[in-house]
Coordinates of C-alpha atoms in Angstrom, one line a residue:
M11 CA 34.5 -10.8 18.3
K12 CA 33.4 -12.0 21.8
K13 CA 35.6 -15.1 21.6
F14 CA 38.5 -13.0 20.4
T15 CA 38.1 -10.6 23.4
L16 CA 37.9 -13.6 25.8
L17 CA 41.0 -15.1 24.3
I18 CA 43.0 -11.9 24.6
I19 CA 41.9 -11.5 28.3
A20 CA 42.8 -15.2 29.0
L21 CA 46.2 -14.7 27.4
F22 CA 46.8 -11.6 29.4
L23 CA 45.8 -13.2 32.7
G24 CA 47.8 -16.2 31.9
F25 CA 50.9 -14.1 31.2
Y26 CA 50.2 -12.1 34.4
S27 CA 49.9 -15.2 36.5
A28 CA 53.0 -16.7 35.0
M29 CA 54.9 -13.6 35.9
A30 CA 53.6 -13.8 39.5
Q31 CA 54.6 -17.4 40.2
L32 CA 57.8 -18.0 42.2
S33 CA 60.9 -19.1 40.4
P34 CA 62.8 -22.2 41.7
S35 CA 65.5 -20.0 43.2
E36 CA 62.9 -18.1 45.1
L37 CA 61.4 -21.4 46.4
A38 CA 64.8 -22.5 47.6
K39 CA 65.0 -19.4 49.8
L40 CA 61.9 -20.4 51.8
T41 CA 62.1 -22.6 54.9
P42 CA 61.0 -26.2 54.5
L43 CA 57.7 -25.4 56.3
Q44 CA 57.1 -22.3 54.3
K45 CA 57.8 -24.2 51.1
S46 CA 55.4 -27.0 51.9
I47 CA 52.7 -24.6 52.8
Y48 CA 53.2 -22.6 49.6
E49 CA 53.2 -25.8 47.4
R50 CA 50.1 -27.1 49.1
Q51 CA 48.1 -23.9 48.7
S52 CA 49.4 -23.4 45.1
A53 CA 48.3 -26.9 44.2
E54 CA 44.8 -26.2 45.7
I55 CA 44.6 -23.1 43.6
K56 CA 45.7 -24.9 40.4
A57 CA 43.1 -27.6 41.0
A58 CA 40.4 -25.0 41.5
I59 CA 41.4 -23.3 38.2
K60 CA 41.4 -26.6 36.4
A61 CA 37.9 -27.5 37.7
A62 CA 36.7 -24.0 36.6
Q63 CA 38.2 -24.4 33.2
D64 CA 36.4 -27.7 32.8
E65 CA 33.2 -26.0 33.8
L66 CA 33.9 -23.3 31.2
F67 CA 34.2 -25.9 28.5
K68 CA 31.0 -27.6 29.6
A69 CA 29.3 -24.2 29.5
E70 CA 30.5 -23.6 25.9
D71 CA 29.1 -27.0 24.9
I72 CA 25.7 -26.2 26.5
I73 CA 25.6 -22.8 24.7
R74 CA 26.5 -24.5 21.4
M75 CA 23.8 -27.2 22.0
G76 CA 21.2 -24.5 22.8
K77 CA 22.0 -22.6 19.5
E78 CA 21.6 -25.9 17.6
M79 CA 18.3 -26.5 19.3
M80 CA 17.1 -23.0 18.3
D81 CA 18.1 -23.7 14.7
D82 CA 16.0 -26.9 14.9
N83 CA 12.8 -25.0 15.9
A84 CA 13.1 -25.8 19.6
K85 CA 13.2 -22.1 20.6
A86 CA 12.2 -22.4 24.2
A87 CA 14.5 -25.4 25.0
G88 CA 17.3 -23.8 23.1
A89 CA 16.9 -20.5 24.9
A90 CA 16.9 -22.3 28.3
H91 CA 20.1 -24.1 27.4
I92 CA 21.8 -20.9 26.3
A93 CA 20.7 -19.2 29.5
R94 CA 22.0 -22.0 31.6
G95 CA 25.3 -22.1 29.7
V96 CA 25.9 -18.4 29.9
A97 CA 25.3 -18.5 33.7
L98 CA 27.7 -21.4 34.1
Q99 CA 30.2 -19.7 31.9
E100 CA 30.1 -16.4 33.9
K101 CA 30.4 -18.4 37.2
A102 CA 33.4 -20.3 35.9
Q103 CA 35.1 -17.2 34.6
K104 CA 34.6 -15.5 38.0
V105 CA 36.1 -18.5 39.8
I106 CA 39.1 -18.5 37.5
E107 CA 39.7 -14.8 38.0
E108 CA 39.4 -15.1 41.8
E109 CA 41.7 -18.1 42.0
R110 CA 44.4 -16.3 39.9
K111 CA 44.1 -13.3 42.3
K112 CA 44.7 -15.8 45.1
Q113 CA 47.8 -17.1 43.4
V114 CA 49.2 -13.6 43.0
L115 CA 48.5 -12.9 46.7
L116 CA 50.1 -16.2 47.7
D117 CA 53.2 -15.4 45.7
Q118 CA 53.4 -11.9 47.2
A119 CA 53.2 -13.4 50.7
A120 CA 55.9 -15.9 49.8
R121 CA 58.1 -13.1 48.6
E122 CA 57.5 -11.2 51.8
A123 CA 58.4 -14.3 53.8
I124 CA 61.7 -14.5 51.8
E125 CA 62.4 -10.9 52.7
N126 CA 61.7 -11.7 56.4
N127 CA 63.9 -14.7 56.3
K128 CA 66.8 -12.5 55.0
K129 CA 66.3 -10.1 57.9
K130 CA 66.7 -12.9 60.5

């Protein structure tokens, strides 16, 4: 049930972030300087999300290993692995959420820049 809930949240956030990103026609409306700044910052955000997703996969593996250890009568070591994995998982999920919020804010700023460019 927990995995299902996380999957639904991830899909929702993915859909939300996909809606927020600028279309190619919107990118064309930015000045070259604005476009290069947007692309650089967007690439940094995407790299941070990718790194956090990698950490999330590592955390899941650590949790799985801890559960296997507990099944093999290594209760203390298994519990330690699970605790470490859960902490890493929560940290990675928080980073992903924060980076997606940054992407939405960056897209909003770019749209405001487009509006300002139209006014000039």
